PDB file of N, CA and C in Angstrom:
ATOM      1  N   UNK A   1      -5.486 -19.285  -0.430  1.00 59.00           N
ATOM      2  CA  UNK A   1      -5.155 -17.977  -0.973  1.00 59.00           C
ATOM      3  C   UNK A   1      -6.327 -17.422  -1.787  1.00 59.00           C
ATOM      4  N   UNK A   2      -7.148 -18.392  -2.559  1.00 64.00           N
ATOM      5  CA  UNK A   2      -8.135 -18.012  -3.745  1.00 64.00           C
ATOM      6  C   UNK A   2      -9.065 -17.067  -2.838  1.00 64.00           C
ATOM      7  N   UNK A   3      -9.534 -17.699  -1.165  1.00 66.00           N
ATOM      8  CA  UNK A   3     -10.545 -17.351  -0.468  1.00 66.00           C
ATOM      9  C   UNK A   3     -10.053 -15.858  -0.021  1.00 66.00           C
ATOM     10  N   UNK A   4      -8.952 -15.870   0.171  1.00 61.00           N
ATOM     11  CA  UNK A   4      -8.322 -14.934   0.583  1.00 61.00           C
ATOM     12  C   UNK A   4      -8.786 -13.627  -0.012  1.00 61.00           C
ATOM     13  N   UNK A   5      -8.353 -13.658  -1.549  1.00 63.00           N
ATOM     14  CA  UNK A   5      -8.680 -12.420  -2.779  1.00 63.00           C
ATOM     15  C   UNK A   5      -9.897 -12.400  -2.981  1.00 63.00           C
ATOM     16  N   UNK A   6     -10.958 -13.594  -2.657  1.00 71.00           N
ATOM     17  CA  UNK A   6     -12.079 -13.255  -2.693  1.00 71.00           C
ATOM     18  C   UNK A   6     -13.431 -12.204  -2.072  1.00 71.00           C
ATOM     19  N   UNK A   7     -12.770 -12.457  -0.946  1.00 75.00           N
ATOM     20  CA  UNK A   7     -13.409 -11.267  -0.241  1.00 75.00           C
ATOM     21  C   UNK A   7     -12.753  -9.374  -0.416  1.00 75.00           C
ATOM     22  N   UNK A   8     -13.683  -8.838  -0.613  1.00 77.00           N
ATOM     23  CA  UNK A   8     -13.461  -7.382  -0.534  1.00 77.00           C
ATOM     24  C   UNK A   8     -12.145  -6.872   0.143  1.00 77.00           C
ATOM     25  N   UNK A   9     -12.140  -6.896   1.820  1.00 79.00           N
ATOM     26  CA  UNK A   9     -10.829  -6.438   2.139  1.00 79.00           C
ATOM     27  C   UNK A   9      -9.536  -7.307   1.774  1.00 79.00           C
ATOM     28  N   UNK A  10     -10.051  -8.376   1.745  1.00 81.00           N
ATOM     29  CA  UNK A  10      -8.580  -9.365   1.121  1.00 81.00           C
ATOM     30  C   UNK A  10      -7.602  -8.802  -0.359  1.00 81.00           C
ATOM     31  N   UNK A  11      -8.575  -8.171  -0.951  1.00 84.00           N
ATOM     32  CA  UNK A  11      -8.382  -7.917  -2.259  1.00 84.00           C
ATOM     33  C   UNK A  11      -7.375  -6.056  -2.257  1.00 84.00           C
ATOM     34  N   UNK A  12      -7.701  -5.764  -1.079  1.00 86.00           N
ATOM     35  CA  UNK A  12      -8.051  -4.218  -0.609  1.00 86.00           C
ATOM     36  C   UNK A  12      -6.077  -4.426   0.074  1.00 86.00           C
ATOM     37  N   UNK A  13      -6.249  -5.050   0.739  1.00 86.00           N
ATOM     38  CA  UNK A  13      -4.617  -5.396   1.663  1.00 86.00           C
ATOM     39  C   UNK A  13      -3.786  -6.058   0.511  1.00 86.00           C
ATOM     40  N   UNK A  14      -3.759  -7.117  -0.829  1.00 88.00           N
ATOM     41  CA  UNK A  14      -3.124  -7.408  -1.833  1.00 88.00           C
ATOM     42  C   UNK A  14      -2.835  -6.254  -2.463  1.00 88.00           C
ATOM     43  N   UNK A  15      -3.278  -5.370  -2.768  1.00 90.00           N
ATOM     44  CA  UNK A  15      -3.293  -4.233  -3.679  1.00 90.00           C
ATOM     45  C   UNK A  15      -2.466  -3.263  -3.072  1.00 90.00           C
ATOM     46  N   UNK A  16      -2.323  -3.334  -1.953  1.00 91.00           N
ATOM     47  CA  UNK A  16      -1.951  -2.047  -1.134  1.00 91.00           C
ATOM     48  C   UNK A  16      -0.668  -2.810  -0.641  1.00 91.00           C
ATOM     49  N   UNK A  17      -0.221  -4.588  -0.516  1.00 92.00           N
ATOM     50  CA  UNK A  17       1.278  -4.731  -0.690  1.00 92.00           C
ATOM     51  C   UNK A  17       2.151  -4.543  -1.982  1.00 92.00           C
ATOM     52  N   UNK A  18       1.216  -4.993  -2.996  1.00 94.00           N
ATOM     53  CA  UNK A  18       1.730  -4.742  -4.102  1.00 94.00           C
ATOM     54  C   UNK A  18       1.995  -3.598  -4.497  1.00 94.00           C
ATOM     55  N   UNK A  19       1.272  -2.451  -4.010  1.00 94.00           N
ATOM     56  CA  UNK A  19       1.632  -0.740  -4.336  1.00 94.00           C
ATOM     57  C   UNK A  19       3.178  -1.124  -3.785  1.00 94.00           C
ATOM     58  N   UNK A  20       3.226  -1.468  -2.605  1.00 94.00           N
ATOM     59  CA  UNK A  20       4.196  -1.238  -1.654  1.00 94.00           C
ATOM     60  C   UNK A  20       5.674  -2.114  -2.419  1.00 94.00           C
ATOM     61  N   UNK A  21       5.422  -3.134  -3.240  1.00 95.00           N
ATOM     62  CA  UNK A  21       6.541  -3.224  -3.320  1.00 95.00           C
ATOM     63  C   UNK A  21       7.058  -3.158  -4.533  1.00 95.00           C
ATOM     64  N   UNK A  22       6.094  -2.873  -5.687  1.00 95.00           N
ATOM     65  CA  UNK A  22       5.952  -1.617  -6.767  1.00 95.00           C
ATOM     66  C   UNK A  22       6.983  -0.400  -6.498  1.00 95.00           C
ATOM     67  N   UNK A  23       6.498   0.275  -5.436  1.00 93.00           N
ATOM     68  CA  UNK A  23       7.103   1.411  -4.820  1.00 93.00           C
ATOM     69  C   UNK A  23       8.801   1.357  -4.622  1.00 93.00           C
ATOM     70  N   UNK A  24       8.911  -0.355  -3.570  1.00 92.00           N
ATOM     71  CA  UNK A  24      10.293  -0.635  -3.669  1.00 92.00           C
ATOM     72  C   UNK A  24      11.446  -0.792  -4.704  1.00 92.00           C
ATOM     73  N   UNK A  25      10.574  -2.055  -5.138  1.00 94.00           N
ATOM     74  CA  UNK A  25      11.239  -2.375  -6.541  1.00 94.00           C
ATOM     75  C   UNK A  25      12.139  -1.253  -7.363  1.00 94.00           C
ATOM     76  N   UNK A  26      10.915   0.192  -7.447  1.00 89.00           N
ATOM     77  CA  UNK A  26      11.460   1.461  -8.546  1.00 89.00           C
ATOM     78  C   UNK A  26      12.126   2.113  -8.034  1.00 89.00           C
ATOM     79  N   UNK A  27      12.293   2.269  -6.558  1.00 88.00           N
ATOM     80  CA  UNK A  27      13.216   2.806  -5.609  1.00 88.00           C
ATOM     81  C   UNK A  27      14.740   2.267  -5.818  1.00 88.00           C
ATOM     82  N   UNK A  28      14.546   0.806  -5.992  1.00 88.00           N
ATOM     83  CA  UNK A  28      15.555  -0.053  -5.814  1.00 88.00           C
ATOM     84  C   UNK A  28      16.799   0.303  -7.555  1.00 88.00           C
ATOM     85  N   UNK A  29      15.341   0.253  -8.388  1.00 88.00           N
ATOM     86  CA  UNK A  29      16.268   0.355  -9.566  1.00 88.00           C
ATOM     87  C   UNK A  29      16.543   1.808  -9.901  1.00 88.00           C
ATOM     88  N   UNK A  30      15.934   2.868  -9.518  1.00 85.00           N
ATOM     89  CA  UNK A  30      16.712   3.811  -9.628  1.00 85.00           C
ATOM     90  C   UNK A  30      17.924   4.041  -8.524  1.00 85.00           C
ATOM     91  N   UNK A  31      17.963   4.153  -7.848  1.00 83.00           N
ATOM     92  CA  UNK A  31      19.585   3.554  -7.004  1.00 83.00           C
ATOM     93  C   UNK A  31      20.444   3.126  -7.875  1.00 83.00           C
ATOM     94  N   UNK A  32      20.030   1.794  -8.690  1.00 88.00           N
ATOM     95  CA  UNK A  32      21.084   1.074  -8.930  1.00 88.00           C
ATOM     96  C   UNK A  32      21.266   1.691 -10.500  1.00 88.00           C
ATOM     97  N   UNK A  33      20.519   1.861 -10.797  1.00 89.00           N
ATOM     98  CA  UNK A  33      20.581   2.881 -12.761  1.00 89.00           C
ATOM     99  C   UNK A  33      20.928   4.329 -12.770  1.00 89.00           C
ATOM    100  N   UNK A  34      20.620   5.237 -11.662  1.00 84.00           N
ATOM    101  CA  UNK A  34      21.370   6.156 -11.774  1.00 84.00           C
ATOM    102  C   UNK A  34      21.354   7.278 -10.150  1.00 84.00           C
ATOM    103  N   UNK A  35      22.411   6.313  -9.734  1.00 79.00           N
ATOM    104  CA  UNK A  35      22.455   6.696  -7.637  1.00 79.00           C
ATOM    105  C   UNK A  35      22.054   8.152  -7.335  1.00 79.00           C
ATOM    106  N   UNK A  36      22.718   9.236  -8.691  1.00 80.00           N
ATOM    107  CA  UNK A  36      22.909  10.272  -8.245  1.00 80.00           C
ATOM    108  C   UNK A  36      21.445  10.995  -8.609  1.00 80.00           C
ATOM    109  N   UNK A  37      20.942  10.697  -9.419  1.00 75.00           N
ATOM    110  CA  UNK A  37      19.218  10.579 -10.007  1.00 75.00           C
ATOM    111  C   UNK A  37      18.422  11.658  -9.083  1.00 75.00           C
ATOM    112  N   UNK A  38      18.086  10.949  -7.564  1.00 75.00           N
ATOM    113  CA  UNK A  38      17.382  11.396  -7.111  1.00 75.00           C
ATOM    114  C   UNK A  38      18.558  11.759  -5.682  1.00 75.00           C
ATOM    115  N   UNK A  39      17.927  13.012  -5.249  1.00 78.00           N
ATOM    116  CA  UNK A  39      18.800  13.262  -4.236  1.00 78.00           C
ATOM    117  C   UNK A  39      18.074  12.952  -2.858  1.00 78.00           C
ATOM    118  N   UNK A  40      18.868  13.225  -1.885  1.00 77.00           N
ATOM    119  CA  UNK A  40      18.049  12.999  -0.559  1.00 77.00           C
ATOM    120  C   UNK A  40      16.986  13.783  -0.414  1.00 77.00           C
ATOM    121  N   UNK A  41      16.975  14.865  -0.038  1.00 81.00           N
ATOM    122  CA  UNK A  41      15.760  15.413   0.297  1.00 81.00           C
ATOM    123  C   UNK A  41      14.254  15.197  -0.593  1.00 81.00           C
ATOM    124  N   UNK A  42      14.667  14.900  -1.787  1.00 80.00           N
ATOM    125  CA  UNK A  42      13.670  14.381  -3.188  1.00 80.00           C
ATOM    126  C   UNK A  42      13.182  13.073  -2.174  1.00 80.00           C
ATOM    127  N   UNK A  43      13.860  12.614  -1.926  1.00 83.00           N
ATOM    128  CA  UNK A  43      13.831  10.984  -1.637  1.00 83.00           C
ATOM    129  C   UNK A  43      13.237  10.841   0.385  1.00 83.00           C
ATOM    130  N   UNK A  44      13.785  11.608   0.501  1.00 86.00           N
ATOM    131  CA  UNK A  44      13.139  11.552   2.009  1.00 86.00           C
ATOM    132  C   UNK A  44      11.552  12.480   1.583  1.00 86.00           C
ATOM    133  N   UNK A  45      11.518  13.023   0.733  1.00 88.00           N
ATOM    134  CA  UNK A  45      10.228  13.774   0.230  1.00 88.00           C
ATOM    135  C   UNK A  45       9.168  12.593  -0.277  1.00 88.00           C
ATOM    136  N   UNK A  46       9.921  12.085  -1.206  1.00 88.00           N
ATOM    137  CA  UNK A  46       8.713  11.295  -2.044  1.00 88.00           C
ATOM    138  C   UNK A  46       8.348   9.911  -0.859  1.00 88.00           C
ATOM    139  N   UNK A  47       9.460   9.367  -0.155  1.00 90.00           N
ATOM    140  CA  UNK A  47       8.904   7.916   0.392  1.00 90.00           C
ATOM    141  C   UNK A  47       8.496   8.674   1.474  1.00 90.00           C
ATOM    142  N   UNK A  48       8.550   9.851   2.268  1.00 92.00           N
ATOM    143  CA  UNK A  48       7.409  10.209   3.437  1.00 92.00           C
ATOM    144  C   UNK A  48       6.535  10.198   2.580  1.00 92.00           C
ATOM    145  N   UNK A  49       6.042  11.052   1.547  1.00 93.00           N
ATOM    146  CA  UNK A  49       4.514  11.130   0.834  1.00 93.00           C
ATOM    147  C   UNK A  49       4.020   9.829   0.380  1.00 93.00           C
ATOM    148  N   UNK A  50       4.498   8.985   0.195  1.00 94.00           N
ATOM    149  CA  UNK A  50       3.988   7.968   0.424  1.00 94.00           C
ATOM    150  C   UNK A  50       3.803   6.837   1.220  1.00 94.00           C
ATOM    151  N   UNK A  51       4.612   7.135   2.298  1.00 94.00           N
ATOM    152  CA  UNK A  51       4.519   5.855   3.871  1.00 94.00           C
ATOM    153  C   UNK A  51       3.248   6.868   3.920  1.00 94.00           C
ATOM    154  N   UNK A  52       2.743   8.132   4.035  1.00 95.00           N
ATOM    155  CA  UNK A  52       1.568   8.740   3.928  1.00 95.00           C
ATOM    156  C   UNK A  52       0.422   8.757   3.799  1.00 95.00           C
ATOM    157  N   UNK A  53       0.650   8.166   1.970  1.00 94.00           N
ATOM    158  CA  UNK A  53      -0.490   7.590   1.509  1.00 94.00           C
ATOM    159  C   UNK A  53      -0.675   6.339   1.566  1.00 94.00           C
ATOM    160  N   UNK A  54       0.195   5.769   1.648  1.00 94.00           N
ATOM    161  CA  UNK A  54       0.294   3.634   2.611  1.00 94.00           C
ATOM    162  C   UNK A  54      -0.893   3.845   3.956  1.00 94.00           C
ATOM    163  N   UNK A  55      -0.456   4.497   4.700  1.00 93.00           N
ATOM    164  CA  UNK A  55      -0.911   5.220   6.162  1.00 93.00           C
ATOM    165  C   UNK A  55      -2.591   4.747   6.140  1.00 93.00           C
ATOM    166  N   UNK A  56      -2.633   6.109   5.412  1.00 94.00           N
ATOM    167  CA  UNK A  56      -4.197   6.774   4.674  1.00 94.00           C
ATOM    168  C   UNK A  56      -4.902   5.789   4.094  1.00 94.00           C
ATOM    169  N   UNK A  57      -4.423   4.651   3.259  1.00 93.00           N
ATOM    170  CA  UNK A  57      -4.975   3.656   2.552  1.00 93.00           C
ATOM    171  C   UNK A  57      -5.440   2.519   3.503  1.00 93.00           C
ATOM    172  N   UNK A  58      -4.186   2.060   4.246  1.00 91.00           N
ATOM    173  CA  UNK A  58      -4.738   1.083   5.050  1.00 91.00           C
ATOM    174  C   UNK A  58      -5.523   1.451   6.386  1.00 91.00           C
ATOM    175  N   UNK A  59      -5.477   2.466   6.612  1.00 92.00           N
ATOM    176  CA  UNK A  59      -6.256   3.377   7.167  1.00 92.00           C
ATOM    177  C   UNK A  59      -7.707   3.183   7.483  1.00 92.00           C
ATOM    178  N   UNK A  60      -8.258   3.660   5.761  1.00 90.00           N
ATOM    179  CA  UNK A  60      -9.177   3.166   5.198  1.00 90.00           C
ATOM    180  C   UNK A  60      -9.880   1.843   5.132  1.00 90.00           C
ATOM    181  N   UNK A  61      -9.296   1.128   5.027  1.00 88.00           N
ATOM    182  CA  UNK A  61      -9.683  -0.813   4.694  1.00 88.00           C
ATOM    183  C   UNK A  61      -9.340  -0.769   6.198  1.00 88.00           C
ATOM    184  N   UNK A  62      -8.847  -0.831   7.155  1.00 86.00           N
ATOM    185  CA  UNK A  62      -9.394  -1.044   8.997  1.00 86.00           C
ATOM    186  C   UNK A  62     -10.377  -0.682   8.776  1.00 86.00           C
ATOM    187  N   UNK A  63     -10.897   0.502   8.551  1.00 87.00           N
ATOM    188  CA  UNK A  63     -12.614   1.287   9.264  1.00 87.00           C
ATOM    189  C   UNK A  63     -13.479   0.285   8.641  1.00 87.00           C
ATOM    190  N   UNK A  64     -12.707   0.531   6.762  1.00 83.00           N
ATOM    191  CA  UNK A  64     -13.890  -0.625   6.251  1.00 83.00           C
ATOM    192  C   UNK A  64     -14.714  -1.805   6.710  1.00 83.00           C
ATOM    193  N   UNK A  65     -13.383  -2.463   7.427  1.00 80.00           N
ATOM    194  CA  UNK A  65     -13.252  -3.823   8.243  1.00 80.00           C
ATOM    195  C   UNK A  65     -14.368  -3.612   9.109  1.00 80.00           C
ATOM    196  N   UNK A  66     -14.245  -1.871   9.912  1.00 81.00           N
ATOM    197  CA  UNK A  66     -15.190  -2.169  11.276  1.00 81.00           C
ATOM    198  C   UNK A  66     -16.194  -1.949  11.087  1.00 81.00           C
ATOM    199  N   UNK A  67     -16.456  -1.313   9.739  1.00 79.00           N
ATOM    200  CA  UNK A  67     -18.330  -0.786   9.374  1.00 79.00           C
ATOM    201  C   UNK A  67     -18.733  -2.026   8.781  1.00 79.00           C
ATOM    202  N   UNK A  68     -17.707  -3.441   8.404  1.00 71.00           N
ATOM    203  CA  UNK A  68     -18.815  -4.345   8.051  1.00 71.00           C
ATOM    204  C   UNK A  68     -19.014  -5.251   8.806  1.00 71.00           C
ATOM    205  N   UNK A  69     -18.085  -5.294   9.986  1.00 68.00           N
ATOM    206  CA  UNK A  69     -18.666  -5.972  11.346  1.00 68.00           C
ATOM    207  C   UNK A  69     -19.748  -5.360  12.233  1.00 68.00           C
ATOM    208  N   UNK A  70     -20.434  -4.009  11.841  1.00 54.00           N
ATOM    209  CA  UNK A  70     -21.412  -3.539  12.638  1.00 54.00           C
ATOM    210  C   UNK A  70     -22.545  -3.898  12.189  1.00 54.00           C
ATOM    211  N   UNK A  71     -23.741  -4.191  12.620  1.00 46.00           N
ATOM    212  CA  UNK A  71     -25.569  -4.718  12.488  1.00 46.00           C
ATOM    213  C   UNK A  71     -25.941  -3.741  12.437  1.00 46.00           C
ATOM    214  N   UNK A  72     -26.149  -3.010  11.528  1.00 41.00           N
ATOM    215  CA  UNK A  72     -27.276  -1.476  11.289  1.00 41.00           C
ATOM    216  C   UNK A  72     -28.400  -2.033  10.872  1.00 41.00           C
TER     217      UNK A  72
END
């Protein structure tokens, strides 16, 4: 695992599950602290804008991946 976080994209894909289940987690407890809180369309709003920016991020760290497998 240590080798894992050591390298650049390793560190890049940890960060970007942990957004992800950051994201869940607060999803989870507002549900359960106050259901009526956020409504649907709020909620189909905010987790598209962010499966979005999930998208966009890992997105990013692939290309990364392929510009440091190229010999320039």
């Amino acid at each position: 695992m240590r080798q894992y976080l050591e390298s650049d994209l390793g560190f890049y894909y940890a960060v970007g599950i942990f957004v992800i289940a950051v994201f869940v987690l607060g999803m989870a407890a507002v549900a359960i602290i106050d259901p009526d809180g956020v409504g649907t369309v709020e909620l189909i709003g905010l987790a598209g804008g962010f499966f979005v920016f999930m998208l966009v991020y890992f997105i990013s760290v692939s290309v990364q991946r392929l510009e440091d497998g190229e010999n320039v």
